[in-house]
Amino acid sequence: MTRACIVGWTHTPFGKLEDPDVESLIARVSGAALDHAGIAASDVDGIFVGVMNNGFSKQGFESAQVALALPELAHVPATHVENACATGSAALYAALDFVDCGRGRIALVVGAEKMTARPTAETGDILLSASYRKEEAGIAGGFVGVFGRIAQNYFQRYGDRSDELAHIAAKNHKNGVLNPLAQMRRDFGYTFCNTVSDKNPYVAAPLRRTDCSLVSDGAAALVIADEETAATLARAVRFRARQQVNDILPLSRRDPIAFQGARLAWEKARREAGATLDDLSLVETHDCFTIAELIEYEAMGLAVPGEGFRVVREGIAGKGGRLPINPSGGLKSKGHPVGATGVSMHVMACLQLMNEAGDMQIGGADLAGVFNMGGAAVANYVSILERTK
């Protein structure tokens, strides 16, 4: 069991931000997270920075940029982590390993991305790096096209679920209205999400614009401390479980709609936590596309394969349902600045557990799940969190 705890955090708004680069985004959250935790920069033993980049910026070496805003950290070991769309969780888990193995007591985790400065076509090509280019580079629509194919395969096997995808989009947009940090705070409603129109065209059929997450700028940060240090601080959220399971990169070498790596990660996390889905108060899951959220219902065990639609029809994942999914609005509404996403999801879970989520709050939240994935369910991270202070 992980002994390290989350003891502080911060989060910028997501969207098309005025910040000129990743350096400025990192600067916005690094000191603020330490302040929130009540930790001095001089007490930080390690820094872990998650930025995908892959062409969003010519400037790399993001781990060294934290000290540009906080010179006190100039001599603290700092590492940059990249793992596609799960980059933020990869940085977090590296920090947890650092603390759990005793190399340090306190670690700073930063996730950030500046995506909107690039033309749309370039952005699509950069994101395609999270797929297997040798086989998938020619898919029309880039990474959206990859998930368009996943949706086509799912529909061919289990029937057209466009209606349920629209309900998922509408749910997450409605939730996002209540999130002051969300990029898209607008309740589009089911009818708009389910209607192909000039304002909601197909992007990669059968996925419509409302089925796709947003191109975003943003950053989030977490402070990690060992159990003894956490006991002296104002807040502490511990990991009752954390699991990473990978899957083979090319879609041609696995069942692309099984999300087997995600399924195994959830199974291992539930066993480690000694918990069932009924014990969870909420889940923040990786809805880069609505088809991903639908399949994730099945991967986490809410439905058997092919019957994720029942979760939608029965209202299980709604804010007032048996297991609220993405009360923050998810990537769909909150935004998806790739390197920041995994860190953001953990911040959202912490806010819920500390009863600090404002209008997003799920009453009585005491155990939260987080699922963040890189690529098309290639790198799969599941955290189960609970408040200890």
mmCIF file with all atom_site columns, C-alpha atoms in Angstrom, residues 90-181:
data_model
loop_
_atom_site.group_PDB
_atom_site.id
_atom_site.type_symbol
_atom_site.label_atom_id
_atom_site.label_alt_id
_atom_site.label_comp_id
_atom_site.label_asym_id
_atom_site.label_entity_id
_atom_site.label_seq_id
_atom_site.pdbx_PDB_ins_code
_atom_site.Cartn_x
_atom_site.Cartn_y
_atom_site.Cartn_z
_atom_site.occupancy
_atom_site.B_iso_or_equiv
_atom_site.pdbx_formal_charge
_atom_site.auth_seq_id
_atom_site.auth_comp_id
_atom_site.auth_asym_id
_atom_site.auth_atom_id
_atom_site.pdbx_PDB_model_num
ATOM 1  C CA . ALA A 1 90  ? 2.991   9.046  -14.798 1.00 0.00 ? 90  ALA A CA 1
ATOM 2  C CA . ALA A 1 91  ? 4.651   12.063 -13.165 1.00 0.00 ? 91  ALA A CA 1
ATOM 3  C CA . LEU A 1 92  ? 2.504   11.602 -10.065 1.00 0.00 ? 92  LEU A CA 1
ATOM 4  C CA . TYR A 1 93  ? 3.294   7.885  -9.758  1.00 0.00 ? 93  TYR A CA 1
ATOM 5  C CA . ALA A 1 94  ? 7.017   8.614  -10.183 1.00 0.00 ? 94  ALA A CA 1
ATOM 6  C CA . ALA A 1 95  ? 6.762   11.066 -7.289  1.00 0.00 ? 95  ALA A CA 1
ATOM 7  C CA . LEU A 1 96  ? 4.901   8.512  -5.178  1.00 0.00 ? 96  LEU A CA 1
ATOM 8  C CA . ASP A 1 97  ? 7.615   5.930  -5.877  1.00 0.00 ? 97  ASP A CA 1
ATOM 9  C CA . PHE A 1 98  ? 10.274  8.518  -4.933  1.00 0.00 ? 98  PHE A CA 1
ATOM 10 C CA . VAL A 1 99  ? 8.644   9.175  -1.563  1.00 0.00 ? 99  VAL A CA 1
ATOM 11 C CA . ASP A 1 100 ? 7.587   5.589  -0.844  1.00 0.00 ? 100 ASP A CA 1
ATOM 12 C CA . CYS A 1 101 ? 11.091  4.234  -1.358  1.00 0.00 ? 101 CYS A CA 1
ATOM 13 C CA . GLY A 1 102 ? 12.502  6.795  1.066   1.00 0.00 ? 102 GLY A CA 1
ATOM 14 C CA . ARG A 1 103 ? 14.534  8.911  -1.334  1.00 0.00 ? 103 ARG A CA 1
ATOM 15 C CA . GLY A 1 104 ? 12.738  12.010 -0.088  1.00 0.00 ? 104 GLY A CA 1
ATOM 16 C CA . ARG A 1 105 ? 9.938   13.175 2.182   1.00 0.00 ? 105 ARG A CA 1
ATOM 17 C CA . ILE A 1 106 ? 8.300   15.767 -0.082  1.00 0.00 ? 106 ILE A CA 1
ATOM 18 C CA . ALA A 1 107 ? 7.847   15.902 -3.856  1.00 0.00 ? 107 ALA A CA 1
ATOM 19 C CA . LEU A 1 108 ? 6.306   18.468 -6.165  1.00 0.00 ? 108 LEU A CA 1
ATOM 20 C CA . VAL A 1 109 ? 4.337   17.182 -9.167  1.00 0.00 ? 109 VAL A CA 1
ATOM 21 C CA . VAL A 1 110 ? 3.483   19.533 -12.041 1.00 0.00 ? 110 VAL A CA 1
ATOM 22 C CA . GLY A 1 111 ? 1.470   18.712 -15.160 1.00 0.00 ? 111 GLY A CA 1
ATOM 23 C CA . ALA A 1 112 ? 1.162   21.273 -17.951 1.00 0.00 ? 112 ALA A CA 1
ATOM 24 C CA . GLU A 1 113 ? 0.537   21.728 -21.674 1.00 0.00 ? 113 GLU A CA 1
ATOM 25 C CA . LYS A 1 114 ? 0.271   24.656 -24.089 1.00 0.00 ? 114 LYS A CA 1
ATOM 26 C CA . MET A 1 115 ? -1.691  23.331 -27.055 1.00 0.00 ? 115 MET A CA 1
ATOM 27 C CA . THR A 1 116 ? -3.619  26.223 -28.600 1.00 0.00 ? 116 THR A CA 1
ATOM 28 C CA . ALA A 1 117 ? -0.609  28.042 -30.059 1.00 0.00 ? 117 ALA A CA 1
ATOM 29 C CA . ARG A 1 118 ? -0.335  25.462 -32.847 1.00 0.00 ? 118 ARG A CA 1
ATOM 30 C CA . PRO A 1 119 ? -2.579  25.292 -35.932 1.00 0.00 ? 119 PRO A CA 1
ATOM 31 C CA . THR A 1 120 ? -5.311  22.669 -35.720 1.00 0.00 ? 120 THR A CA 1
ATOM 32 C CA . ALA A 1 121 ? -3.701  20.408 -38.338 1.00 0.00 ? 121 ALA A CA 1
ATOM 33 C CA . GLU A 1 122 ? -0.388  20.414 -36.462 1.00 0.00 ? 122 GLU A CA 1
ATOM 34 C CA . THR A 1 123 ? -2.137  19.679 -33.189 1.00 0.00 ? 123 THR A CA 1
ATOM 35 C CA . GLY A 1 124 ? -3.852  16.660 -34.720 1.00 0.00 ? 124 GLY A CA 1
ATOM 36 C CA . ASP A 1 125 ? -0.539  15.337 -36.010 1.00 0.00 ? 125 ASP A CA 1
ATOM 37 C CA . ILE A 1 126 ? 1.191   15.844 -32.659 1.00 0.00 ? 126 ILE A CA 1
ATOM 38 C CA . LEU A 1 127 ? -1.567  13.943 -30.854 1.00 0.00 ? 127 LEU A CA 1
ATOM 39 C CA . LEU A 1 128 ? -1.296  11.122 -33.394 1.00 0.00 ? 128 LEU A CA 1
ATOM 40 C CA . SER A 1 129 ? 2.074   10.372 -31.781 1.00 0.00 ? 129 SER A CA 1
ATOM 41 C CA . ALA A 1 130 ? 0.039   8.637  -29.055 1.00 0.00 ? 130 ALA A CA 1
ATOM 42 C CA . SER A 1 131 ? -0.886  5.971  -31.624 1.00 0.00 ? 131 SER A CA 1
ATOM 43 C CA . TYR A 1 132 ? 1.265   3.526  -33.613 1.00 0.00 ? 132 TYR A CA 1
ATOM 44 C CA . ARG A 1 133 ? 2.287   5.614  -36.604 1.00 0.00 ? 133 ARG A CA 1
ATOM 45 C CA . LYS A 1 134 ? 3.665   2.668  -38.591 1.00 0.00 ? 134 LYS A CA 1
ATOM 46 C CA . GLU A 1 135 ? 0.118   1.377  -38.973 1.00 0.00 ? 135 GLU A CA 1
ATOM 47 C CA . GLU A 1 136 ? -2.183  4.221  -37.947 1.00 0.00 ? 136 GLU A CA 1
ATOM 48 C CA . ALA A 1 137 ? -0.599  7.381  -39.381 1.00 0.00 ? 137 ALA A CA 1
ATOM 49 C CA . GLY A 1 138 ? -2.892  7.256  -42.415 1.00 0.00 ? 138 GLY A CA 1
ATOM 50 C CA . ILE A 1 139 ? -6.138  7.208  -40.454 1.00 0.00 ? 139 ILE A CA 1
ATOM 51 C CA . ALA A 1 140 ? -8.222  10.184 -41.542 1.00 0.00 ? 140 ALA A CA 1
ATOM 52 C CA . GLY A 1 141 ? -8.795  12.684 -38.761 1.00 0.00 ? 141 GLY A CA 1
ATOM 53 C CA . GLY A 1 142 ? -5.646  11.872 -36.817 1.00 0.00 ? 142 GLY A CA 1
ATOM 54 C CA . PHE A 1 143 ? -6.157  10.738 -33.231 1.00 0.00 ? 143 PHE A CA 1
ATOM 55 C CA . VAL A 1 144 ? -9.869  11.559 -33.467 1.00 0.00 ? 144 VAL A CA 1
ATOM 56 C CA . GLY A 1 145 ? -9.959  9.138  -36.385 1.00 0.00 ? 145 GLY A CA 1
ATOM 57 C CA . VAL A 1 146 ? -8.379  6.430  -34.221 1.00 0.00 ? 146 VAL A CA 1
ATOM 58 C CA . PHE A 1 147 ? -11.260 6.689  -31.779 1.00 0.00 ? 147 PHE A CA 1
ATOM 59 C CA . GLY A 1 148 ? -13.700 7.030  -34.657 1.00 0.00 ? 148 GLY A CA 1
ATOM 60 C CA . ARG A 1 149 ? -12.551 3.576  -35.762 1.00 0.00 ? 149 ARG A CA 1
ATOM 61 C CA . ILE A 1 150 ? -12.914 2.272  -32.217 1.00 0.00 ? 150 ILE A CA 1
ATOM 62 C CA . ALA A 1 151 ? -16.495 3.585  -32.192 1.00 0.00 ? 151 ALA A CA 1
ATOM 63 C CA . GLN A 1 152 ? -17.187 1.975  -35.584 1.00 0.00 ? 152 GLN A CA 1
ATOM 64 C CA . ASN A 1 153 ? -15.879 -1.365 -34.332 1.00 0.00 ? 153 ASN A CA 1
ATOM 65 C CA . TYR A 1 154 ? -17.931 -1.099 -31.165 1.00 0.00 ? 154 TYR A CA 1
ATOM 66 C CA . PHE A 1 155 ? -21.108 -0.277 -33.114 1.00 0.00 ? 155 PHE A CA 1
ATOM 67 C CA . GLN A 1 156 ? -20.504 -3.149 -35.531 1.00 0.00 ? 156 GLN A CA 1
ATOM 68 C CA . ARG A 1 157 ? -20.231 -5.609 -32.667 1.00 0.00 ? 157 ARG A CA 1
ATOM 69 C CA . TYR A 1 158 ? -22.826 -4.272 -30.241 1.00 0.00 ? 158 TYR A CA 1
ATOM 70 C CA . GLY A 1 159 ? -25.096 -1.957 -32.222 1.00 0.00 ? 159 GLY A CA 1
ATOM 71 C CA . ASP A 1 160 ? -25.247 1.782  -32.835 1.00 0.00 ? 160 ASP A CA 1
ATOM 72 C CA . ARG A 1 161 ? -24.868 3.623  -29.529 1.00 0.00 ? 161 ARG A CA 1
ATOM 73 C CA . SER A 1 162 ? -24.795 7.184  -30.871 1.00 0.00 ? 162 SER A CA 1
ATOM 74 C CA . ASP A 1 163 ? -27.764 7.992  -28.646 1.00 0.00 ? 163 ASP A CA 1
ATOM 75 C CA . GLU A 1 164 ? -25.887 6.913  -25.524 1.00 0.00 ? 164 GLU A CA 1
ATOM 76 C CA . LEU A 1 165 ? -22.767 8.822  -26.599 1.00 0.00 ? 165 LEU A CA 1
ATOM 77 C CA . ALA A 1 166 ? -24.896 11.963 -26.859 1.00 0.00 ? 166 ALA A CA 1
ATOM 78 C CA . HIS A 1 167 ? -26.214 11.366 -23.344 1.00 0.00 ? 167 HIS A CA 1
ATOM 79 C CA . ILE A 1 168 ? -22.637 11.050 -22.056 1.00 0.00 ? 168 ILE A CA 1
ATOM 80 C CA . ALA A 1 169 ? -21.649 14.309 -23.767 1.00 0.00 ? 169 ALA A CA 1
ATOM 81 C CA . ALA A 1 170 ? -24.711 16.079 -22.397 1.00 0.00 ? 170 ALA A CA 1
ATOM 82 C CA . LYS A 1 171 ? -24.030 14.774 -18.874 1.00 0.00 ? 171 LYS A CA 1
ATOM 83 C CA . ASN A 1 172 ? -20.445 15.958 -18.859 1.00 0.00 ? 172 ASN A CA 1
ATOM 84 C CA . HIS A 1 173 ? -21.279 19.365 -20.310 1.00 0.00 ? 173 HIS A CA 1
ATOM 85 C CA . LYS A 1 174 ? -24.014 19.818 -17.698 1.00 0.00 ? 174 LYS A CA 1
ATOM 86 C CA . ASN A 1 175 ? -21.540 18.896 -14.952 1.00 0.00 ? 175 ASN A CA 1
ATOM 87 C CA . GLY A 1 176 ? -18.940 21.249 -16.402 1.00 0.00 ? 176 GLY A CA 1
ATOM 88 C CA . VAL A 1 177 ? -21.233 24.245 -15.986 1.00 0.00 ? 177 VAL A CA 1
ATOM 89 C CA . LEU A 1 178 ? -20.640 23.888 -12.232 1.00 0.00 ? 178 LEU A CA 1
ATOM 90 C CA . ASN A 1 179 ? -16.841 23.707 -12.541 1.00 0.00 ? 179 ASN A CA 1
ATOM 91 C CA . PRO A 1 180 ? -15.290 27.195 -12.407 1.00 0.00 ? 180 PRO A CA 1
ATOM 92 C CA . LEU A 1 181 ? -12.054 25.823 -13.911 1.00 0.00 ? 181 LEU A CA 1
#
